[in-house]
mmCIF file of C-alpha atoms and ligand atoms in Angstrom:
data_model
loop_
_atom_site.group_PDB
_atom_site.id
_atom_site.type_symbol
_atom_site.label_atom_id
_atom_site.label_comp_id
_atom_site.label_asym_id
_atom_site.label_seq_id
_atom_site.Cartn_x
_atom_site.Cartn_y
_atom_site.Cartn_z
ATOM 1 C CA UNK B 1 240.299 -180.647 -32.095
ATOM 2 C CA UNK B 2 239.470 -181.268 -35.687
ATOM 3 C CA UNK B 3 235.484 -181.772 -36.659
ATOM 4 C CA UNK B 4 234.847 -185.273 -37.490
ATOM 5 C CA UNK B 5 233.416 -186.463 -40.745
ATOM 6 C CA UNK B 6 230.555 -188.968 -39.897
ATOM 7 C CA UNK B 7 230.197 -191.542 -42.622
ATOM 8 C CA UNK B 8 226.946 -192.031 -44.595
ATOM 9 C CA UNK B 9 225.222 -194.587 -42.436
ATOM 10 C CA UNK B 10 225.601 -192.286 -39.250
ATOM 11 C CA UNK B 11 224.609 -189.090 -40.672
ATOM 12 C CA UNK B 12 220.633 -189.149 -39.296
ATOM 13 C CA UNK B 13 222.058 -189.159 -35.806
ATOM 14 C CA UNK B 14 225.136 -187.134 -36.073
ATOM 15 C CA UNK B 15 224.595 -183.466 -35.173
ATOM 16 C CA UNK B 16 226.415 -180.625 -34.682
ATOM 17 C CA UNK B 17 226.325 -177.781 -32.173
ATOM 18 C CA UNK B 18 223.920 -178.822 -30.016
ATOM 19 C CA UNK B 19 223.226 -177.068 -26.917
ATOM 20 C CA UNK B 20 223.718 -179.172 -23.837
ATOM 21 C CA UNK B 21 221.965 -177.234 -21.548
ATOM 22 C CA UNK B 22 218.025 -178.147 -22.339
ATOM 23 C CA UNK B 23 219.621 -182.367 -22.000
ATOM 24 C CA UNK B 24 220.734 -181.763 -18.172
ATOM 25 C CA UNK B 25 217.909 -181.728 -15.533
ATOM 26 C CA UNK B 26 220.534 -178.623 -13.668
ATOM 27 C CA UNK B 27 219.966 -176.541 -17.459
ATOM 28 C CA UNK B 28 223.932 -175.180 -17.469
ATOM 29 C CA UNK B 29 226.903 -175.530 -19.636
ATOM 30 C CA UNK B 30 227.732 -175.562 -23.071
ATOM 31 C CA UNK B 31 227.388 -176.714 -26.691
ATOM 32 C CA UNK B 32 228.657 -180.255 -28.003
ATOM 33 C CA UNK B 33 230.058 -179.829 -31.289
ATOM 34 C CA UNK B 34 229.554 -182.991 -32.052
ATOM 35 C CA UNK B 35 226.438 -185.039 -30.421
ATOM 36 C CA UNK B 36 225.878 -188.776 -31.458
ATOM 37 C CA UNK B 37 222.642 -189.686 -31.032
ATOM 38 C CA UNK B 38 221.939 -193.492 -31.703
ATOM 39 C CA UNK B 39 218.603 -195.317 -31.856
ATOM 40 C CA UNK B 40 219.022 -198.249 -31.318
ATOM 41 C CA UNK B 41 221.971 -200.851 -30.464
ATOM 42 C CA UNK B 42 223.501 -201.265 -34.023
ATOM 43 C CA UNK B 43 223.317 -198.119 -34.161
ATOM 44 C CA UNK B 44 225.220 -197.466 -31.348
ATOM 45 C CA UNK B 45 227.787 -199.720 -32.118
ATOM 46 C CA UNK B 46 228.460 -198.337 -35.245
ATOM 47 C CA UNK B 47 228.807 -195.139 -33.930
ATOM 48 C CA UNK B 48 231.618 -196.343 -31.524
ATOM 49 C CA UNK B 49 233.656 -198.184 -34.404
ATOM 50 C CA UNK B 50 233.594 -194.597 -35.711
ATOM 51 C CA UNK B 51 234.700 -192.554 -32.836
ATOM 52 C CA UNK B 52 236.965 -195.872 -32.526
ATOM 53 C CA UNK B 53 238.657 -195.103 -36.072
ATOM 54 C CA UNK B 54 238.936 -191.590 -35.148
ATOM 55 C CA UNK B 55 240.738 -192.133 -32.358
ATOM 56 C CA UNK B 56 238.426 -189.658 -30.670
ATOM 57 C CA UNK B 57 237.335 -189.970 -26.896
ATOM 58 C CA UNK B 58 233.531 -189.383 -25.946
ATOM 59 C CA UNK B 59 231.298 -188.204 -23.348
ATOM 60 C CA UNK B 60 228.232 -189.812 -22.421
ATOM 61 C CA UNK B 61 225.340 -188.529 -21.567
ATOM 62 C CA UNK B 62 221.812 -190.087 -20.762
ATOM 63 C CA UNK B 63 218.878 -188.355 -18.634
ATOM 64 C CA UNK B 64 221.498 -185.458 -17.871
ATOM 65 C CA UNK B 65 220.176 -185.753 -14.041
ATOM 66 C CA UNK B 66 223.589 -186.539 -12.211
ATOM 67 C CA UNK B 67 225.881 -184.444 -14.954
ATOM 68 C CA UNK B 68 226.985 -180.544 -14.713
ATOM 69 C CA UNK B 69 228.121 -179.651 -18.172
ATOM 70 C CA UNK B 70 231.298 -177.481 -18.521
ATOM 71 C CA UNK B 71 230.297 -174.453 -20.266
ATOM 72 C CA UNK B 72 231.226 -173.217 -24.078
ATOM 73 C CA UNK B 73 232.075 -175.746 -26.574
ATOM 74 C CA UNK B 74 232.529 -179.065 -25.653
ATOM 75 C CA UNK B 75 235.235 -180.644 -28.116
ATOM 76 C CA UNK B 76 234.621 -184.095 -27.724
ATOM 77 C CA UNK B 77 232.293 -185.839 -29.177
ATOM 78 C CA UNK B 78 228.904 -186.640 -26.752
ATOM 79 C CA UNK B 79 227.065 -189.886 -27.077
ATOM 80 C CA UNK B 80 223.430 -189.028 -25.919
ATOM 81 C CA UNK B 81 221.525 -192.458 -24.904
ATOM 82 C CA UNK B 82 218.128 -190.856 -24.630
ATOM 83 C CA UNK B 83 216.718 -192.386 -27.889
ATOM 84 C CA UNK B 84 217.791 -196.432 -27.014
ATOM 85 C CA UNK B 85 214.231 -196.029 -25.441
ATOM 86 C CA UNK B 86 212.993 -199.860 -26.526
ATOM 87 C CA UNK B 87 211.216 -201.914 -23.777
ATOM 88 C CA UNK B 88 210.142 -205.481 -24.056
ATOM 89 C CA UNK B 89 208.206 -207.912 -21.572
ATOM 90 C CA UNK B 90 209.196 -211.848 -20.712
ATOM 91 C CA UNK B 91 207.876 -214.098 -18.069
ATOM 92 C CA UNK B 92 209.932 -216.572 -16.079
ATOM 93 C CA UNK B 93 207.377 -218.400 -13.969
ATOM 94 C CA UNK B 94 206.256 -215.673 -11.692
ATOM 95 C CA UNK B 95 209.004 -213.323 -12.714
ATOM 96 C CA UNK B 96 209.296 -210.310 -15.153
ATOM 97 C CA UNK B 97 212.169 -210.059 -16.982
ATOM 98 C CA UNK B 98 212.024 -206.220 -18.403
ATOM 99 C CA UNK B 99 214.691 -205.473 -21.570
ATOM 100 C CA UNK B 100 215.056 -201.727 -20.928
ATOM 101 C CA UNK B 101 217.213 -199.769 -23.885
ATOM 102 C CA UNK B 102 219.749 -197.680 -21.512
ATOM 103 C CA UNK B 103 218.075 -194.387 -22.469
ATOM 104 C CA UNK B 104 214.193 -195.814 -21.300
ATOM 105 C CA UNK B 105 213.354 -193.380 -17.831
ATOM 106 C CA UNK B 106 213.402 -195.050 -14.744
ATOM 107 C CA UNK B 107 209.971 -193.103 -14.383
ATOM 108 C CA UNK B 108 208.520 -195.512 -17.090
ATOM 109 C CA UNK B 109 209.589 -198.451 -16.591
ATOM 110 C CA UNK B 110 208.364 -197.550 -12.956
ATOM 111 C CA UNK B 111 205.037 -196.603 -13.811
ATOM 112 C CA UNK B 112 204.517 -199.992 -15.890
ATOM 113 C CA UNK B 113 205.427 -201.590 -12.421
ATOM 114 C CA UNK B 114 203.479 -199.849 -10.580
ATOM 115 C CA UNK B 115 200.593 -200.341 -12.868
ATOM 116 C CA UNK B 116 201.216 -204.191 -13.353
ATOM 117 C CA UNK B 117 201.379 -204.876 -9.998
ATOM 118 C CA UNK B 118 205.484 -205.608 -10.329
ATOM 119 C CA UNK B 119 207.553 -205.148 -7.419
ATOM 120 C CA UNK B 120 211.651 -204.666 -7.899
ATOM 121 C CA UNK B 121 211.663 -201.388 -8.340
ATOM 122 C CA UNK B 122 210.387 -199.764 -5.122
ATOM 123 C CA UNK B 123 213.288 -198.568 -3.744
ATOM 124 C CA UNK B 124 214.164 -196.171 -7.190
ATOM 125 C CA UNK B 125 211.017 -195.138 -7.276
ATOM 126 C CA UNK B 126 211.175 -190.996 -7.599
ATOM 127 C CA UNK B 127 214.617 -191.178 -8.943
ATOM 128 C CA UNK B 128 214.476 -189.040 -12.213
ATOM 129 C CA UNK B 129 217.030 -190.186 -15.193
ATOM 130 C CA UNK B 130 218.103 -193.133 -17.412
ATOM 131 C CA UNK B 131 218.532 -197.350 -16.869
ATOM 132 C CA UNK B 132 221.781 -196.450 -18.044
ATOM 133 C CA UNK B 133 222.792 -193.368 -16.005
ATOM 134 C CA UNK B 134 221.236 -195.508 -13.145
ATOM 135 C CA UNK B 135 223.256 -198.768 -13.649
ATOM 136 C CA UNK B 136 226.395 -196.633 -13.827
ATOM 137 C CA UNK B 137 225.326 -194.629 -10.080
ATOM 138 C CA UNK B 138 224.100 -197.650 -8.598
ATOM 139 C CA UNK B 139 221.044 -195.057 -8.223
ATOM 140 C CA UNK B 140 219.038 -195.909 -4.835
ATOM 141 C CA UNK B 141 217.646 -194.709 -2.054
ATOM 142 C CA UNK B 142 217.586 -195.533 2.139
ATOM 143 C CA UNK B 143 215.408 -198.252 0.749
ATOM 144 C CA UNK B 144 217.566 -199.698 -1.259
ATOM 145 C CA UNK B 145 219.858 -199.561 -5.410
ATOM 146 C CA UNK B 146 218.584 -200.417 -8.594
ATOM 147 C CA UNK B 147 221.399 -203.366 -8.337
ATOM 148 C CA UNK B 148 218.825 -205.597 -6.831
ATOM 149 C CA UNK B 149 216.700 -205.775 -9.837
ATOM 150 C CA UNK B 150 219.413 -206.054 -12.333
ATOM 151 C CA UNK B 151 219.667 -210.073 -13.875
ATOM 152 C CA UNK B 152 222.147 -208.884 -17.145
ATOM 153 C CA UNK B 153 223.588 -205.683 -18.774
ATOM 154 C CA UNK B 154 224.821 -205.128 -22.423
ATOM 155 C CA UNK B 155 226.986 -202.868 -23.849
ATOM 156 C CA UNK B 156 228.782 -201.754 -26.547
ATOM 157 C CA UNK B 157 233.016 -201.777 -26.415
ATOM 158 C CA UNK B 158 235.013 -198.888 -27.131
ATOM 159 C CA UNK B 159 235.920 -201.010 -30.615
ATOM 160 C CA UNK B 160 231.947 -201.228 -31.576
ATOM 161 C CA UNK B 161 231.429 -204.798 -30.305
ATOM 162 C CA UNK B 162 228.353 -206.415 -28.351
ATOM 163 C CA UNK B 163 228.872 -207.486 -24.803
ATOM 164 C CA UNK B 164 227.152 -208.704 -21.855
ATOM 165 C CA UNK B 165 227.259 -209.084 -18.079
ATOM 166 C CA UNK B 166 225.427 -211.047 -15.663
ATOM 167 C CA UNK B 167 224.135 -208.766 -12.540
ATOM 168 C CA UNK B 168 225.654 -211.036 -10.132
ATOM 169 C CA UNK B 169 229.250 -210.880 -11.826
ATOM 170 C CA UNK B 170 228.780 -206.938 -11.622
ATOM 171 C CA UNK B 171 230.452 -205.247 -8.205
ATOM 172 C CA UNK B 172 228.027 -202.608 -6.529
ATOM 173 C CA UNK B 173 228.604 -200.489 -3.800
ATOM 174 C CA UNK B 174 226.955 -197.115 -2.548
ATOM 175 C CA UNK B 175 226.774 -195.164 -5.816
ATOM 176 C CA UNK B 176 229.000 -196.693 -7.867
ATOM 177 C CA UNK B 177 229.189 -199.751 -9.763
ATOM 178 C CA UNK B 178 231.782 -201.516 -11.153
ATOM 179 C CA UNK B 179 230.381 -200.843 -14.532
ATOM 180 C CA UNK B 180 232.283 -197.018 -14.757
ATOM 181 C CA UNK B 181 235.667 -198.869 -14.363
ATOM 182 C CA UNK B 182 235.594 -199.388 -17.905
ATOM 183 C CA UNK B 183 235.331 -195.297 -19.108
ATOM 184 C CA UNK B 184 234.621 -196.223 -22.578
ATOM 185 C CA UNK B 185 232.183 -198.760 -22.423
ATOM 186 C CA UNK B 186 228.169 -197.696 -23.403
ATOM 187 C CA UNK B 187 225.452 -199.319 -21.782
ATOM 188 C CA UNK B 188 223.232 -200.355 -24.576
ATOM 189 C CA UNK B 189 220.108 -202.297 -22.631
ATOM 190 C CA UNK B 190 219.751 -203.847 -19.135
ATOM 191 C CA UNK B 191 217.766 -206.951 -18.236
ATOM 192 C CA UNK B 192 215.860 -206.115 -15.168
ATOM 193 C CA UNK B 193 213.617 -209.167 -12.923
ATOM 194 C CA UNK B 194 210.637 -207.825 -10.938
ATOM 195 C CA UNK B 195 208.231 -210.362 -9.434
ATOM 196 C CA UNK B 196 204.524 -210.029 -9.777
ATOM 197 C CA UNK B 197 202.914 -208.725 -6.442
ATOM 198 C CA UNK B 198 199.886 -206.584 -6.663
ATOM 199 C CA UNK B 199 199.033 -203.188 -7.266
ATOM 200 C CA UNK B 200 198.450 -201.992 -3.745
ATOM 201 C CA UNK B 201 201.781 -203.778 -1.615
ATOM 202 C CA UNK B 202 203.715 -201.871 -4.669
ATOM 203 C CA UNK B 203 201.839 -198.456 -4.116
ATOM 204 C CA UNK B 204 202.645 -198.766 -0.594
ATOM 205 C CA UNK B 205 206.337 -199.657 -1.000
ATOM 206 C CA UNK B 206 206.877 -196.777 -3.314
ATOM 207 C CA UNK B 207 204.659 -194.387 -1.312
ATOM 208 C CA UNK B 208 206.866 -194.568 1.525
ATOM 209 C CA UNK B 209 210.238 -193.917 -1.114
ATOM 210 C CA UNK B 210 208.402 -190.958 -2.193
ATOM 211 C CA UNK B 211 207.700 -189.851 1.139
ATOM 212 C CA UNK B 212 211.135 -189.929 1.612
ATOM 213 C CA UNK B 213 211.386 -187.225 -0.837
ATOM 214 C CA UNK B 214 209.689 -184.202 1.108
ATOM 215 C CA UNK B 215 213.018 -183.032 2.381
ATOM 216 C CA UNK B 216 214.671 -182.487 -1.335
ATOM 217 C CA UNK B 217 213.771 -179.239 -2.804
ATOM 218 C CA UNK B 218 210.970 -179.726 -5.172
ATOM 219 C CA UNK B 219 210.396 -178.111 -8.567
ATOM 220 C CA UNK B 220 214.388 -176.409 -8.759
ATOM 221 C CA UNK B 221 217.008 -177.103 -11.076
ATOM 222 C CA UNK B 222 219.243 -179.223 -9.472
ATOM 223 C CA UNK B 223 221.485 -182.187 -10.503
ATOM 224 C CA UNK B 224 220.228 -184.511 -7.030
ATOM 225 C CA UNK B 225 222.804 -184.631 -4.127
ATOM 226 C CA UNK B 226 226.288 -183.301 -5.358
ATOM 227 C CA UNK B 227 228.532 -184.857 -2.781
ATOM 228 C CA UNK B 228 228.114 -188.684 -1.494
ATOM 229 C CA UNK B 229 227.577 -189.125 1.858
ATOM 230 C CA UNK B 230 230.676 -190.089 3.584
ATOM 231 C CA UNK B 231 230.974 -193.256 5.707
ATOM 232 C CA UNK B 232 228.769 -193.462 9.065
ATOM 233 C CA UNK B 233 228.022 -189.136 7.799
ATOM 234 C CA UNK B 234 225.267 -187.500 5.964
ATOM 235 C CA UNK B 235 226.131 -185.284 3.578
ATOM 236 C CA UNK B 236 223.575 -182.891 3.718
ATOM 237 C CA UNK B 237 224.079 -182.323 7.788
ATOM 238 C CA UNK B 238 227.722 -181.675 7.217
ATOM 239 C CA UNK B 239 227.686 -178.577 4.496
ATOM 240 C CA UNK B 240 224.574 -178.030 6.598
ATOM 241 C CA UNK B 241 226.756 -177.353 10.042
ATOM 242 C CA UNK B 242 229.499 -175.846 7.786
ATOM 243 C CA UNK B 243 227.290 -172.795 6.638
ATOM 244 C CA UNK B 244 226.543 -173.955 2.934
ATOM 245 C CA UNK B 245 222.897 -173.583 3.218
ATOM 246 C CA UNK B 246 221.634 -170.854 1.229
ATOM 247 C CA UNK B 247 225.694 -169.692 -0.035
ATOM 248 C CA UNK B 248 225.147 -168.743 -3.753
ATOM 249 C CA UNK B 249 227.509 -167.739 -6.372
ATOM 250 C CA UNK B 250 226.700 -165.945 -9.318
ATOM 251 C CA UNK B 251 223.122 -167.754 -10.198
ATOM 252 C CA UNK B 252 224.379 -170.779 -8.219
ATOM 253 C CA UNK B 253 222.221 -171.114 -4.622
ATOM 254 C CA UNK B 254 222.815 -173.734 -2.045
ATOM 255 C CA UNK B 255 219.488 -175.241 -1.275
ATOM 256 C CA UNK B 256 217.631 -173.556 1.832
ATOM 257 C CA UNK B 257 215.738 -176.967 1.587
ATOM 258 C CA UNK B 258 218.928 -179.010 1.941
ATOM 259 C CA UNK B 259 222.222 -178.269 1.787
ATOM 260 C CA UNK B 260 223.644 -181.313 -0.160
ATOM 261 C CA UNK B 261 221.027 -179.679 -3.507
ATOM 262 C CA UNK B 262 223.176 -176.651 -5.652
ATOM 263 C CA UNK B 263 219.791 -175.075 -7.921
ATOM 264 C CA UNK B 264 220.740 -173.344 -10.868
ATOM 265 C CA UNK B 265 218.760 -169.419 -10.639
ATOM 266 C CA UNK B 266 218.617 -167.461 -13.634
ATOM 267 C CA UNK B 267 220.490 -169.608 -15.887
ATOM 268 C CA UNK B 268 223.478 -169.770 -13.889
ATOM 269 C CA UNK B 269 226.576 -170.510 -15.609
ATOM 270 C CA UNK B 270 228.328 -174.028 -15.278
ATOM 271 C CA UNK B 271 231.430 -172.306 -13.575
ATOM 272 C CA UNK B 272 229.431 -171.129 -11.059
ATOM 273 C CA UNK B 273 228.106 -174.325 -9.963
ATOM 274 C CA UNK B 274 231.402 -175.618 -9.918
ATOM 275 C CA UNK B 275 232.683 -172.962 -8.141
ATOM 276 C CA UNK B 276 230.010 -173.372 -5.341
ATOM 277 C CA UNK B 277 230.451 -176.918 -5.116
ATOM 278 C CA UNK B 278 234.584 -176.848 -4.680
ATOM 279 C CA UNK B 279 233.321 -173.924 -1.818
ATOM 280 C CA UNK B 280 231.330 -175.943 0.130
ATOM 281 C CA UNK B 281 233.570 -179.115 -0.183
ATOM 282 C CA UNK B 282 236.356 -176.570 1.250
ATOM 283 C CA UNK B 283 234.132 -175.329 4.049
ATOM 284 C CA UNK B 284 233.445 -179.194 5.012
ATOM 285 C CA UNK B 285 236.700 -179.934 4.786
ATOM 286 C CA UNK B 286 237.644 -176.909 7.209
ATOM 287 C CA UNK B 287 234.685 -178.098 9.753
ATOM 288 C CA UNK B 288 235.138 -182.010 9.658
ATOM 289 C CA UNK B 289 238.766 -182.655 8.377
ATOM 290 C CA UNK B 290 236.917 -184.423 5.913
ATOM 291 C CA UNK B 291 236.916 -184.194 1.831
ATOM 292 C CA UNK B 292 233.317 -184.990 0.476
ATOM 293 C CA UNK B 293 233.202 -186.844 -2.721
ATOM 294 C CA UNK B 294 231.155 -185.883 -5.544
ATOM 295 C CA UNK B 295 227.967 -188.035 -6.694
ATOM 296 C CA UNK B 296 227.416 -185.479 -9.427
ATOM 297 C CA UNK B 297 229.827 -185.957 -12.460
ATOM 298 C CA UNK B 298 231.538 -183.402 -14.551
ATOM 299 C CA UNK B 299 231.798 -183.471 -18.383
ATOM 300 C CA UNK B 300 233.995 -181.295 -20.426
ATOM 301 C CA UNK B 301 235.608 -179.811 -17.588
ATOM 302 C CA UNK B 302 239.081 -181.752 -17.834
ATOM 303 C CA UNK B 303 240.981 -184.668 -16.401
ATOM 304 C CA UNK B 304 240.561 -184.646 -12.325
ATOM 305 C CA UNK B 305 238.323 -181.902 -11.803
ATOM 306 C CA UNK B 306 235.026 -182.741 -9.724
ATOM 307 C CA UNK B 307 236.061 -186.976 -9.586
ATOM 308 C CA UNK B 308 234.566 -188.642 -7.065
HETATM 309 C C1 FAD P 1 215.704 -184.010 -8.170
HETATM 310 C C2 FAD P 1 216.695 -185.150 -8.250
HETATM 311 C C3 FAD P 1 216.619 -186.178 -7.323
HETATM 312 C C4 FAD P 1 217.533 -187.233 -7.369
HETATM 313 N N1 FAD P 1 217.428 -188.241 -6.447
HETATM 314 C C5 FAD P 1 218.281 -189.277 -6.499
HETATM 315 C C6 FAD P 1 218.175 -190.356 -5.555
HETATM 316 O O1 FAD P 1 217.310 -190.393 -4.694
HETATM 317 N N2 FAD P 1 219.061 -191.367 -5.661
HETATM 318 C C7 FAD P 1 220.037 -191.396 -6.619
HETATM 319 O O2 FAD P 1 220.808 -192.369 -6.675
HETATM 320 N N3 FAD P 1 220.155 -190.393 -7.514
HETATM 321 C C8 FAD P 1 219.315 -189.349 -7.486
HETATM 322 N N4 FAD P 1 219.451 -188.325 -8.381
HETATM 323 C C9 FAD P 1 220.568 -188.328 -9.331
HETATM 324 C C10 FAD P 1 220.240 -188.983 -10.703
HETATM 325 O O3 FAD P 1 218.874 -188.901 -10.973
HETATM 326 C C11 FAD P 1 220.688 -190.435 -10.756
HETATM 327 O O4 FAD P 1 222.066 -190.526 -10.513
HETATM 328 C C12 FAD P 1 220.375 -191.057 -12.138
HETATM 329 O O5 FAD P 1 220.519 -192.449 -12.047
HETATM 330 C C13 FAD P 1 221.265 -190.522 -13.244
HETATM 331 O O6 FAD P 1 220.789 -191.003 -14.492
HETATM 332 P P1 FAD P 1 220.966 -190.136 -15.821
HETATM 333 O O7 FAD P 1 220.539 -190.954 -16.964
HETATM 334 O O8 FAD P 1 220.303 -188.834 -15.671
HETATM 335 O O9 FAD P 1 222.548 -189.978 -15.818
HETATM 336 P P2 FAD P 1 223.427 -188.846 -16.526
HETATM 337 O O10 FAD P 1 223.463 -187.641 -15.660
HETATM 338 O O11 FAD P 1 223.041 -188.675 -17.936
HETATM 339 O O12 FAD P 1 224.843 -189.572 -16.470
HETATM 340 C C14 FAD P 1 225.418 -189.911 -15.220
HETATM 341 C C15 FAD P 1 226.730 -190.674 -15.485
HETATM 342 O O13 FAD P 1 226.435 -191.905 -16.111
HETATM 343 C C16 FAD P 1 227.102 -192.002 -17.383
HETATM 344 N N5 FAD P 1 226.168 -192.694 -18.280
HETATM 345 C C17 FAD P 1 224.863 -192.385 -18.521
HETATM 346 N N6 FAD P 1 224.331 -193.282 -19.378
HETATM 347 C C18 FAD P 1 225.324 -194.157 -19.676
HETATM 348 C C19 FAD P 1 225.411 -195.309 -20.540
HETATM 349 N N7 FAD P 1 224.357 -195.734 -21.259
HETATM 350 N N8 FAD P 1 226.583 -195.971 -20.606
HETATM 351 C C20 FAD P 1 227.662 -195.562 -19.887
HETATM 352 N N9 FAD P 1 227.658 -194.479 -19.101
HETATM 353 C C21 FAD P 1 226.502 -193.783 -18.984
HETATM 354 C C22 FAD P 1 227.387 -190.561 -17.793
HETATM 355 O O14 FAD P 1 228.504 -190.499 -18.652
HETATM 356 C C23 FAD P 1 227.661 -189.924 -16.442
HETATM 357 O O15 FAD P 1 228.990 -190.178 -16.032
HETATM 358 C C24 FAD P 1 218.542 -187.258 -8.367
HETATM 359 C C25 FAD P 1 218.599 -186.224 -9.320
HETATM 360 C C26 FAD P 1 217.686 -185.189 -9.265
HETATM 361 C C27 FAD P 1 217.750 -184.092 -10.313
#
């Protein structure tokens, strides 16, 4: 694939050659060639007209926690959201409407809530990554998605235009949302609507989604749960009773923590990963008759492979 030109206004936030690795929470895969890094929404949707005239495809990529990177070069151009990191505050009566840039950390905006005394956001609390990456994921926990909190969400078309969608009008299920059906749309910002409580009932909310947490393996390099948990199933019990726990290949190690977690050990290589993923969906499948999706999603690694 030929190396794009960017025009004048885009250089600042054009680079080349940048290692993908260090921009994934898993720390795999390869180099973009080209990575797009906007600022803010103009920005953005300038950058899309361009990749629009080029007739060249993208990648996006926000807090890199739900992505495994393919390794060597990645051709295609990737859009990295981590800089559309504006927030701004509005009341409604008793409610907080939050304007999150997609590339703001779930972290922060939960912190603010947490500190403010606003509750909405309870049930994502631990949940590492962007509003973005989020929004797209449906990102939740037993205690609930991110869906519930969402009033509006912009975006930027595949042609460089604005648009936006109410929450309501959006379809969400268990980790997904209806906002992937559209593969080249960017979230640009979300409009989230938390309701003032107090500090303490949101401390306590939150303490008990964190709590939830002791049975993930802390501290590793890991991209969260790679398969979804089938219907009326758990995951994590299934590759658990199939023998995945601990199975490694190359750097690549099954959790011993829990078995739905692949950690990257010395710097495994993206292959690897894969490798042990497809392994344990095969042993699964051998057990159970049943084919585990993935949650995790795959960039650079071709049409098909690791879909979910
Ligand atoms: C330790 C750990 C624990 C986790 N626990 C949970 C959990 O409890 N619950 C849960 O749901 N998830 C969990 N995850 C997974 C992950 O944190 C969430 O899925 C998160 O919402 C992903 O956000 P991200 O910005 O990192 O997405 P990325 O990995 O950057 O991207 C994920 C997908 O979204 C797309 N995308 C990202 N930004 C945009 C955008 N602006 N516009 C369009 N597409 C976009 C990407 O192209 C990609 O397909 C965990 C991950 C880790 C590492």
């Amino acid at each position: 694939m030929r190396q794009p030109s960017a025009p004048d206004r885009l250089k600042e936030i054009v680079l080349s050659d940048v290692p993908l690795a260090p921009l994934t929470t898993l720390g795999a895969g390869g180099t973009a060639r080209t990575l797009v890094s906007p600022r803010n929404r103009d920005e953005l949707a300038l950058a899309a007209r361009w990749l629009k005239s080029e007739a060249l495809s993208y990648h996006i990529i926000g807090g890199g926690s739900n992505s495994l990177v393919a390794d060597g070069e990645i051709e295609a151009p990737v859009i990295w959201t981590r800089k559309l990191d504006a927030v701004s505050i509005s009341r409604e009566g008793s409610d907080i409407l939050l304007t999150c840039g997609a590339g703001v950390l779930l972290k922060n905006i939960f912190a603010l809530s947490l500190q403010e005394g606003w509750s909405g956001l309870e049930q994502v609390a631990g949940i590492p990554g962007t509003v973005g990456g989020a929004l797209i994921g449906n990102a939740g926990t037993k205690e609930g998605d991110i869906s519930s909190a969402v009033e509006m969400v912009g975006s930027v078309t595949a042609v460089g235009g604005h648009a936006t969608i109410g929450g309501r009008e959006i379809r969400w299920s268990y980790r997904k949302s209806s906002l992937a059906e559209d593969g080249d749309a960017i979230i640009s910002y979300a409009v989230l609507r938390l309701r003032q409580s107090t500090k303490e009932a949101v401390t306590a909310a939150a303490r008990y989604t964190l709590g939830q947490r002791s049975a993930q393996p802390f501290g590793a390099r890991t991209a969260g749960c790679v398969f979804k948990n089938p219907q009326s199933a758990k995951a994590g019990r299934m590759l658990e009773e199939a023998g995945c726990k601990g199975l490694s290949v190359g750097g690549a190690k099954v959790s011993d923590v829990h078995a739905n977690f692949i950690e990257n050990h010395d710097d495994c290589s993206a292959a690897d990963i894969a490798k042990l993923a497809k392994l344990c969906q095969g042993k699964v499948y051998e057990k159970f008759g049943v084919m585990l999706r993935f949650e995790i999603k795959s960039l650079g690694f071709g049409r098909g492979f690791m879909e979910g």
